[in-house]
XYZ file of C-alpha atoms in Angstrom:
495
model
C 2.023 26.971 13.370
C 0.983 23.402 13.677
C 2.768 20.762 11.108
C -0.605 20.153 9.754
C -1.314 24.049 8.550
C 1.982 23.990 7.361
C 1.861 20.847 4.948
C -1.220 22.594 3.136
C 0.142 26.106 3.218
C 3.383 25.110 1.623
C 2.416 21.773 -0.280
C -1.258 22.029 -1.320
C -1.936 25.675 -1.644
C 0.864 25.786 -4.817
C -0.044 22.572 -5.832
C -3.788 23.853 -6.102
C -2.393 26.981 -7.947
C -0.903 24.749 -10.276
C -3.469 23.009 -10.879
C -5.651 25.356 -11.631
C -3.728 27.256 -13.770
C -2.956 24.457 -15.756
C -6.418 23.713 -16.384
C -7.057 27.175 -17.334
C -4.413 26.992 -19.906
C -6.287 23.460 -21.424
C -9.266 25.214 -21.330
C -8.738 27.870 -23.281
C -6.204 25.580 -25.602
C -9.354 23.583 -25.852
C -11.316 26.387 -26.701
C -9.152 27.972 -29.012
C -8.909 24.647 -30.850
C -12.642 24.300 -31.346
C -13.069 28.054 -32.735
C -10.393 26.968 -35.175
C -11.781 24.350 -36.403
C -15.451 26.022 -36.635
C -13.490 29.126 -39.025
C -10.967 26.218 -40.348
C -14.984 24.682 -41.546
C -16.888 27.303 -42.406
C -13.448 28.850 -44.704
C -13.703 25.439 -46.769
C -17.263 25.015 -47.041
C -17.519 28.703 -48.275
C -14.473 28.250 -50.744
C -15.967 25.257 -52.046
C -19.481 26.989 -52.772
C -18.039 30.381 -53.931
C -16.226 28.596 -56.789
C -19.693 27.080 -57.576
C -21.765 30.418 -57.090
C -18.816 32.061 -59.845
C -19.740 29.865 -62.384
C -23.024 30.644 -61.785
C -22.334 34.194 -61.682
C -20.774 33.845 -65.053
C -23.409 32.298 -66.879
C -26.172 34.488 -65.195
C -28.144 31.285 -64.361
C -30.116 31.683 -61.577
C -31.382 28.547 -60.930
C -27.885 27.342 -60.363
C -27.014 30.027 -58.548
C -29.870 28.993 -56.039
C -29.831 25.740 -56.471
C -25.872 25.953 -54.828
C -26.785 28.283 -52.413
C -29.409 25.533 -51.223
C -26.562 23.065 -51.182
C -24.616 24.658 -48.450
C -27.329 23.772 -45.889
C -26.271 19.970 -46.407
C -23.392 20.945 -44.325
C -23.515 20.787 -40.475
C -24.606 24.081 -38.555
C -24.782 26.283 -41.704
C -27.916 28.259 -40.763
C -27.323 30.882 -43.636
C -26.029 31.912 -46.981
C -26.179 34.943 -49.309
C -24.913 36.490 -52.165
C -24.431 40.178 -52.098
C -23.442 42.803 -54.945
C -20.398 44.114 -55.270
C -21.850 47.535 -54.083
C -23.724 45.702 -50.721
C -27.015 45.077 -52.405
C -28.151 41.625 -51.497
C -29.263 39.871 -54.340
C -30.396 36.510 -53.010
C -30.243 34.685 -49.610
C -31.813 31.855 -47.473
C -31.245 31.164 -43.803
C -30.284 33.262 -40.977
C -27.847 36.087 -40.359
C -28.922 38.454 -43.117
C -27.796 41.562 -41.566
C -24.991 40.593 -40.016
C -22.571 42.844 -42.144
C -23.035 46.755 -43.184
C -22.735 47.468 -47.481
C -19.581 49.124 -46.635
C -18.221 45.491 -44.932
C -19.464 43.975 -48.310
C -17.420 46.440 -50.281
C -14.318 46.061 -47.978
C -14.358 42.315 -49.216
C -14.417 43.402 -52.503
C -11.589 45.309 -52.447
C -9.215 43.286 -50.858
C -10.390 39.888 -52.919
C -9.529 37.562 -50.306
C -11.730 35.598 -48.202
C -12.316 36.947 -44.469
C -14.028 35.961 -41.527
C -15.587 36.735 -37.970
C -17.996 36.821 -35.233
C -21.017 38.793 -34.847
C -24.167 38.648 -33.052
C -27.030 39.495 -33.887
C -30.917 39.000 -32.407
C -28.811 36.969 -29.524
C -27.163 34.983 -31.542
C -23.615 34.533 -32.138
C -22.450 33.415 -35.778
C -19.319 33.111 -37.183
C -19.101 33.912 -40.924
C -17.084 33.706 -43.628
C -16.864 36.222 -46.513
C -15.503 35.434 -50.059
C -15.848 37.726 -53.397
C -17.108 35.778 -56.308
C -14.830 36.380 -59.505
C -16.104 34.912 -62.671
C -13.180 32.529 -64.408
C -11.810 35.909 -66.439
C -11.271 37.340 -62.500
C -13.951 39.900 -62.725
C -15.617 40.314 -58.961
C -19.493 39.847 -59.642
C -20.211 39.642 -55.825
C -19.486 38.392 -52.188
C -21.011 35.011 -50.755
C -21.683 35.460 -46.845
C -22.039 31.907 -45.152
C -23.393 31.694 -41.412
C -22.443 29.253 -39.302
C -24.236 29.609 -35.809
C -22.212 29.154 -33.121
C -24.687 27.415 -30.805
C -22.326 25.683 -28.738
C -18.782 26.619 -28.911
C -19.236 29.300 -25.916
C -21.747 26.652 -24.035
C -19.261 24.158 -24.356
C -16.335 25.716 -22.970
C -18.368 27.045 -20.016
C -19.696 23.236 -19.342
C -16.349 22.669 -19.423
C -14.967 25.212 -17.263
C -17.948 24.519 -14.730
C -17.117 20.837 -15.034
C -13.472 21.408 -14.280
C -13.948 24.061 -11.275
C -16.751 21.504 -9.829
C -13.792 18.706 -10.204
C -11.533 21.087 -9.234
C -13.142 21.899 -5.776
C -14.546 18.159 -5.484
C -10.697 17.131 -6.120
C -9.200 19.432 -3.648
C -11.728 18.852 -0.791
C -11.284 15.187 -1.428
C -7.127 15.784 -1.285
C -7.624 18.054 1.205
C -9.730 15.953 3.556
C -7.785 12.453 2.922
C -4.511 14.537 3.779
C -6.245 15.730 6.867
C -7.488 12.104 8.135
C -4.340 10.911 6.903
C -2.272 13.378 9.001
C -4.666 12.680 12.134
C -4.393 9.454 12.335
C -0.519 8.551 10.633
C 0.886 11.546 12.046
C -0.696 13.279 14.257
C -1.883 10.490 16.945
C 1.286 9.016 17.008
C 2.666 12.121 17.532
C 0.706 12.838 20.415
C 1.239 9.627 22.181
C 4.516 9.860 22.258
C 4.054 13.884 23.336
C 2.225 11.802 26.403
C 4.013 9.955 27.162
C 7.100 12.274 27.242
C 4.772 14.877 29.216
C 4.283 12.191 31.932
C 8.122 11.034 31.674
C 8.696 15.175 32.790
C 6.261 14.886 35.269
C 8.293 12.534 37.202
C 6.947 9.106 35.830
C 9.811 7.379 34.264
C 8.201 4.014 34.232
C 6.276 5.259 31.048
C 7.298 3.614 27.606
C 5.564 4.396 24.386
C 3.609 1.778 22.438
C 6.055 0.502 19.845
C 3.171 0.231 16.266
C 2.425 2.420 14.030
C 4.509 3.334 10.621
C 8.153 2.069 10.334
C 9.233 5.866 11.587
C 7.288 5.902 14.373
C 8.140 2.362 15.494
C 11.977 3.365 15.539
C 10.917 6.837 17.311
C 9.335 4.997 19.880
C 12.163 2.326 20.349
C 14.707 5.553 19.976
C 12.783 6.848 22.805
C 11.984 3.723 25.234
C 15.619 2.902 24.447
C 16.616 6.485 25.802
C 14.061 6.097 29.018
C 15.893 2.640 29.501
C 19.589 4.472 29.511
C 18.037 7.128 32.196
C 16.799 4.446 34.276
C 20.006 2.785 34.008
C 21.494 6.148 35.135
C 19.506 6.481 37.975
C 19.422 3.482 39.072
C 23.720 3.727 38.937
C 23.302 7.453 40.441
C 21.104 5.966 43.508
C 23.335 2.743 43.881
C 26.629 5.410 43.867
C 24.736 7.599 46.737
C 23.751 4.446 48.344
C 27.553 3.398 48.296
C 28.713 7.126 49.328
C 26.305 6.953 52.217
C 27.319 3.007 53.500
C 31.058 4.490 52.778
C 30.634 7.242 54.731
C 29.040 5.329 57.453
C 32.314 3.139 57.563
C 34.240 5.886 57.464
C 32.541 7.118 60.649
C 32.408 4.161 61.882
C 36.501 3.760 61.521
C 37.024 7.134 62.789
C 35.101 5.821 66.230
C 36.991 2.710 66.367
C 40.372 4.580 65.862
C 39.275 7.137 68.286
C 38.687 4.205 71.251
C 41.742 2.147 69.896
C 43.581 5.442 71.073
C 41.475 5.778 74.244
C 41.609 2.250 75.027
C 45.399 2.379 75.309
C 45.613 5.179 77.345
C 43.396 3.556 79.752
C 45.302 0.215 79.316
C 48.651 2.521 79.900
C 46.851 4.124 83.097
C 44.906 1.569 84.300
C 46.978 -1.438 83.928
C 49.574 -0.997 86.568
C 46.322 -0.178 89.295
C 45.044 -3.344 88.142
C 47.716 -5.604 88.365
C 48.452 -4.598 91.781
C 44.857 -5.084 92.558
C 44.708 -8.726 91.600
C 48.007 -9.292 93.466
C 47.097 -8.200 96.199
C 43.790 -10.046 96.507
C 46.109 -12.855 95.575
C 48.305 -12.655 98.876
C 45.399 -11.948 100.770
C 43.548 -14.913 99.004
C 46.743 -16.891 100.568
C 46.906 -16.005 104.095
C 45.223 -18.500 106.525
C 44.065 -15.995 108.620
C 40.577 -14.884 106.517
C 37.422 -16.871 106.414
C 35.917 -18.719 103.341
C 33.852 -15.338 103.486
C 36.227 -13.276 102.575
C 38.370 -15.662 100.294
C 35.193 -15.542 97.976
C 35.061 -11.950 98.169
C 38.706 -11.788 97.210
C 38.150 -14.378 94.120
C 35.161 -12.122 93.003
C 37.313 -8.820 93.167
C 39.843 -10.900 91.276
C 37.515 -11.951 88.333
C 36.380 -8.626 87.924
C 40.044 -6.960 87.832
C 40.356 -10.046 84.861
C 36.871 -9.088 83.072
C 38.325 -4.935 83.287
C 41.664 -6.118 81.422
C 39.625 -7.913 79.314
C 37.997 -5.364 78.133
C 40.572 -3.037 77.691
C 42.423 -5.602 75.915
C 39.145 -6.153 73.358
C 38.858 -2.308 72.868
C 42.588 -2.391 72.065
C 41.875 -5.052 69.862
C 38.906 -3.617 68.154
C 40.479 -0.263 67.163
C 43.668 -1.483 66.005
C 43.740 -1.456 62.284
C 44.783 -5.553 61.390
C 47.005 -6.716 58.516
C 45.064 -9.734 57.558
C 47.151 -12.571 56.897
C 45.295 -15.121 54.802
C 45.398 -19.016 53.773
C 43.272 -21.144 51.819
C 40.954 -22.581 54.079
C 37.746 -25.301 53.793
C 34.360 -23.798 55.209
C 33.705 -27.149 56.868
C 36.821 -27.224 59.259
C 36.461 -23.744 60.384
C 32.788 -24.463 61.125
C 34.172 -27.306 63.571
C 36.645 -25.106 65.011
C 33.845 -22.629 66.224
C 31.158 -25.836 67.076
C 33.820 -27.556 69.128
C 34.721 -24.309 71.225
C 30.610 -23.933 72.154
C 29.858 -27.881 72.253
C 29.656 -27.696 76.240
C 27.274 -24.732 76.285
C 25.158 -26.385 73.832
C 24.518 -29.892 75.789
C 24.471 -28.017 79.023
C 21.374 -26.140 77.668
C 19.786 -28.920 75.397
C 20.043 -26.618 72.222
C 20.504 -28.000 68.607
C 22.289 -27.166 66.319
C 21.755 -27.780 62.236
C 24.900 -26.929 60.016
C 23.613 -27.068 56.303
C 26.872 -26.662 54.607
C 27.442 -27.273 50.166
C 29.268 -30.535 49.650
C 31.865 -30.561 48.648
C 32.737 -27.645 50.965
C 33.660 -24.150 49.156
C 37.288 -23.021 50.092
C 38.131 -19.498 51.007
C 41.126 -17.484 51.439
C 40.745 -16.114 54.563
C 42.528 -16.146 58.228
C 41.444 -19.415 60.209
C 41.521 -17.580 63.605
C 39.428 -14.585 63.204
C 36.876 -16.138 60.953
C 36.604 -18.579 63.971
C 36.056 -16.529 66.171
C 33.218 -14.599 63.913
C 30.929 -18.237 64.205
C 32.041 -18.938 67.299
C 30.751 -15.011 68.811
C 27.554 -15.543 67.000
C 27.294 -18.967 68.124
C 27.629 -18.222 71.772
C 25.272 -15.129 71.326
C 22.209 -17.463 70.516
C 23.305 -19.701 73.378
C 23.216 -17.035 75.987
C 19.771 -15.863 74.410
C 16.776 -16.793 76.070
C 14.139 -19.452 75.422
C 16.692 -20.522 72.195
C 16.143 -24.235 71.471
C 17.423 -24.726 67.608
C 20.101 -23.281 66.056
C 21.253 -23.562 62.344
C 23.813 -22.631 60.467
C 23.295 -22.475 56.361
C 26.020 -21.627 53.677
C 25.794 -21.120 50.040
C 28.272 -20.151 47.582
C 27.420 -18.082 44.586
C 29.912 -17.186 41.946
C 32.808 -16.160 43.685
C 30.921 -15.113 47.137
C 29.808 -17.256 49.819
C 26.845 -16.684 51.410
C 26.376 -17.916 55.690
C 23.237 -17.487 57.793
C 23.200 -18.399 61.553
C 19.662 -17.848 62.674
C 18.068 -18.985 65.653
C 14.094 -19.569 67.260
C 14.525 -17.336 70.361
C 13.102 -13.730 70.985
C 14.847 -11.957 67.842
C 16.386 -8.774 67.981
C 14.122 -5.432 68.467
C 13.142 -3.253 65.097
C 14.778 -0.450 66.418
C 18.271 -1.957 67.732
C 19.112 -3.830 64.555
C 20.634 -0.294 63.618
C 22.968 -0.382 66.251
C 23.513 -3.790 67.221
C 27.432 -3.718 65.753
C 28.152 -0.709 67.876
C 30.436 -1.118 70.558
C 28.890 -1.299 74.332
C 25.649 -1.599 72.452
C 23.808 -4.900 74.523
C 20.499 -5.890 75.339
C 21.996 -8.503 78.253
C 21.823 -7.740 81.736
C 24.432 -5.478 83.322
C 27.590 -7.201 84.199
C 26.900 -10.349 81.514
C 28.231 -8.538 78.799
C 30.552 -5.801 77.453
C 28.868 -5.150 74.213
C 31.937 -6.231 72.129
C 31.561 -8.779 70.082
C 29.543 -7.984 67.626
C 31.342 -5.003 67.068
C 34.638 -7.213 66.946
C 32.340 -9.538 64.233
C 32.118 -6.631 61.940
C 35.495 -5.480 62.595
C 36.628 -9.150 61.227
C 34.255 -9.239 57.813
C 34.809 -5.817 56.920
C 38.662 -6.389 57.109
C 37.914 -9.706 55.075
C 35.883 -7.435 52.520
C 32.597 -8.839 53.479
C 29.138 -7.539 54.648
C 27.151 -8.476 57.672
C 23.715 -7.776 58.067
C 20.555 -8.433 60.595
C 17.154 -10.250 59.482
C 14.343 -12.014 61.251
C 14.659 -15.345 60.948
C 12.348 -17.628 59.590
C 12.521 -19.968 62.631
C 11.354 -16.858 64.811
C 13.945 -15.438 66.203
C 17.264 -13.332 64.832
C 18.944 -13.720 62.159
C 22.924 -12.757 60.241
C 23.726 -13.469 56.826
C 27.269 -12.755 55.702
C 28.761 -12.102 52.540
C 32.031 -12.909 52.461
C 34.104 -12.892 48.763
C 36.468 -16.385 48.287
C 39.710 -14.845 46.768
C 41.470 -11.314 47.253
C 39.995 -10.017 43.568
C 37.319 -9.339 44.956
C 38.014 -7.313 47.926
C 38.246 -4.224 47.059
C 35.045 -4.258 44.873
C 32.811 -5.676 48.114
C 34.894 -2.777 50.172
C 33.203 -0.049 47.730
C 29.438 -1.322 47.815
C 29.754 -2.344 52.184
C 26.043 -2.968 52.420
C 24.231 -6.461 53.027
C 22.256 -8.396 50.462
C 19.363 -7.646 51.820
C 19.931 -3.648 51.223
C 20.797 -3.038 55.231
C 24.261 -0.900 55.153
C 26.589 -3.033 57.348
């Protein structure tokens, strides 16, 4: 049952019933105190006369007799009066209501002496009258007095005013009835069904929606109850998809350790296996190198074989390298200085190829606890990778700190990295250079270094054209362990 039908059922219907009971009980209060006062009336006026009509009586006069008889229509509403024998015989009379009463009701009067009254109708009228025996001063009963009193409104008057209350009554209760109704609609009810909306599109999947805070004072705090509970649940999403965000990048690392670890292990058995074969390789290419005998030719051939024995150890040693798990050892270090470590170590390359580069580092410089070498060698591998990229002209280098994280971004104006390799471009043997002019390494060794630093490294497209890194990398120890446990980039790229 709707809350509507159920305020009148149980609230108006019994107050209705009260109502009208109550004005049943005034009515007839009301009613009963008008026919009192008519008898209360008509009992006096006929006392007052009947001690008159005695005298009379006594002194067998008449004239007086009439003459009070006549005086009884001075009163208001008396429409008759008579004088009856003591045996029912009427013996004089004027007005209406004559044969109201039987000889036998006369002589009932008699015999009790008192005065009585009642109603009685007669010819369609209803009269209320009062009888009274007429004693002479001695006590003797010479007759009975009737007086009439029509009744020509008490019965018209109660029904006006029963019809007046029932038409007030229903007017009342429609008017209650219809004001509770609008009142309900547009208090109650509408509010009610906004927020019933609302929550209907909330369970449909919409939890943007937020109800209209106006209304009454209830509903305002119901709808701030319930925008501040759709706030909490978007709060709890929003944590729920930022924890399977975390458990995803986590588990990527996690795979991406296990990989590492597994080559660490592979890469020293092939070290172990390979490394005595090589040495003898590049010392023998060394004595042969030596002898006098062989032609510039084959010296050259000899110096090749040797580089590439040197570039296979190389590798080896940088897969080593790259799945052994580091103990960081860290200092206090100035961003500026290990910027000019890395810019001094590709200085050569970038005169030999006309490039420029921009450093746009916060003065004073930010200071990080880190170690000196590896973060070196982070700028100086992505350093060298834009100088061996092609058609790369401008380089720059940007840093930022923010709170207790600093913020660097080397980005470049050559061809930029493809859509679909910036997934993979920090897995190991993963290149886009030519065969032989690159093992695929260091980037992978890059994001070996920051993640063991408790940073994040990510890939963009620069706004100079070409590619783009930004790492995240946090200035004290603290907060290691929280930028371990959230391992994606700023830019919401896992790393």
């Amino acid at each position: 049952m709707r809350l509507r039908n159920t305020i009148i059922l149980t609230v108006l219907v019994p107050l209705f019933l009260i109502l009208v009971v109550f004005s049943l009980v005034a009515i007839k209060a009301l009613e009963e105190n008008v026919r009192s006062k008519l008898q209360t009336e008509v009992q006096i006026i006929t006392h007052a006369i009947g001690t008159s009509l005695g005298h009379a009586m006594a002194g067998a006069s008449p004239e007086s007799m009439q003459e009070t008889l006549h005086s009884a229509f001075s009163f208001h509403r008396i429409y008759g009066a008579y004088v009856f024998a003591p045996d029912g015989e009427e013996i004089y009379g004027l007005g209406l209501g004559e044969a109201l009463f039987e000889p036998e009701d006369i002589r009932a009067v008699v015999e009790a002496g008192e005065l009585t009254g009642d109603y009685r109708q007669h010819d369609g009228w209803t009269y209320y009258s009062a009888l009274m025996p007429l004693t002479t001063p001695e006590g003797e009963v010479r007759g009975v007095l009737q007086v009439n009193r029509l009744n020509t409104g008490i019965e018209n008057y109660t029904g006006f005013i029963s019809l007046l209350a029932g038409g007030v009554f229903v007017i009342g209760a429609g008017g209650i009835v219809f004001s509770i109704w609008w009142g309900f609609r547009r208090h109650i009810e509408r509010p009610l069904n906004r927020l019933l909306e609302v929550m209907a599109r909330v369970e449909g999947g919409d939890r943007r929606q937020r109800a209209a805070v106006g209304g009454p004072q209830e509903y305002r705090r119901l709808a701030s109850a319930l925008n501040g509970m759709l706030d909490a649940m978007a709060e709890k999403d929003a944590d729920i998809e930022t924890r399977r965000l975390n458990e995803i990048a986590l588990e990527k690392r996690l795979r991406k350790s296990h990989k590492l670890a597994e080559l660490g292990v592979l890469a020293a058995g092939v070290a172990h296996e390979i490394g005595a074969p090589l040495t003898v390789i590049n010392g023998q290419a060394q004595r042969l190198a030596r002898r006098e005998v062989i032609g510039d030719d084959e010296r050259t051939r000899l110096g090749r074989i040797r580089r590439e024995v040197e570039r296979i150890v190389e590798i080896v040693r940088q897969l080593m390298e790259l799945g052994r798990r580091h103990n960081v050892e860290k200092e206090w270090l100035a961003l500026d200085d290990l910027a000019a470590s890395a810019v001094a170590l590709v200085e050569e390359a970038l005169e030999r190829r006309g490039m420029r580069l921009e450093l746009d580092l916060p003065d004073p410089p930010p200071r990080l606890l880190a170690n000196g070498q590896q973060l070196t060698q982070v700028l100086t591998n992505l350093l060298v990778n834009a100088t061996q990229a092609e058609t790369v002209h401008r380089i720059r280098l940007r840093a930022r700190q923010e709170e207790d994280r600093l913020h660097l971004w080397f980005e470049d104006d050559g061809p930029g990295i493809a859509e679909a390799d910036k997934a993979r471009v920090f897995d190991p043997f993963f290149t886009t250079k030519p065969v032989g002019q690159g093992s695929g390494l260091g980037l992978s060794m890059v994001h070996r270094i920051i993640n063991d630093h408790g940073g994040t490294i990510g890939v963009f497209d620069s706004a100079l054209g070409g590619a783009g890194f930004e790492i995240v990398l946090p200035l004290d120890d603290r907060l290691q362990d929280e930028t371990a446990s959230h391992d994606t980039d700023p830019r919401g790229r896992t790393t």
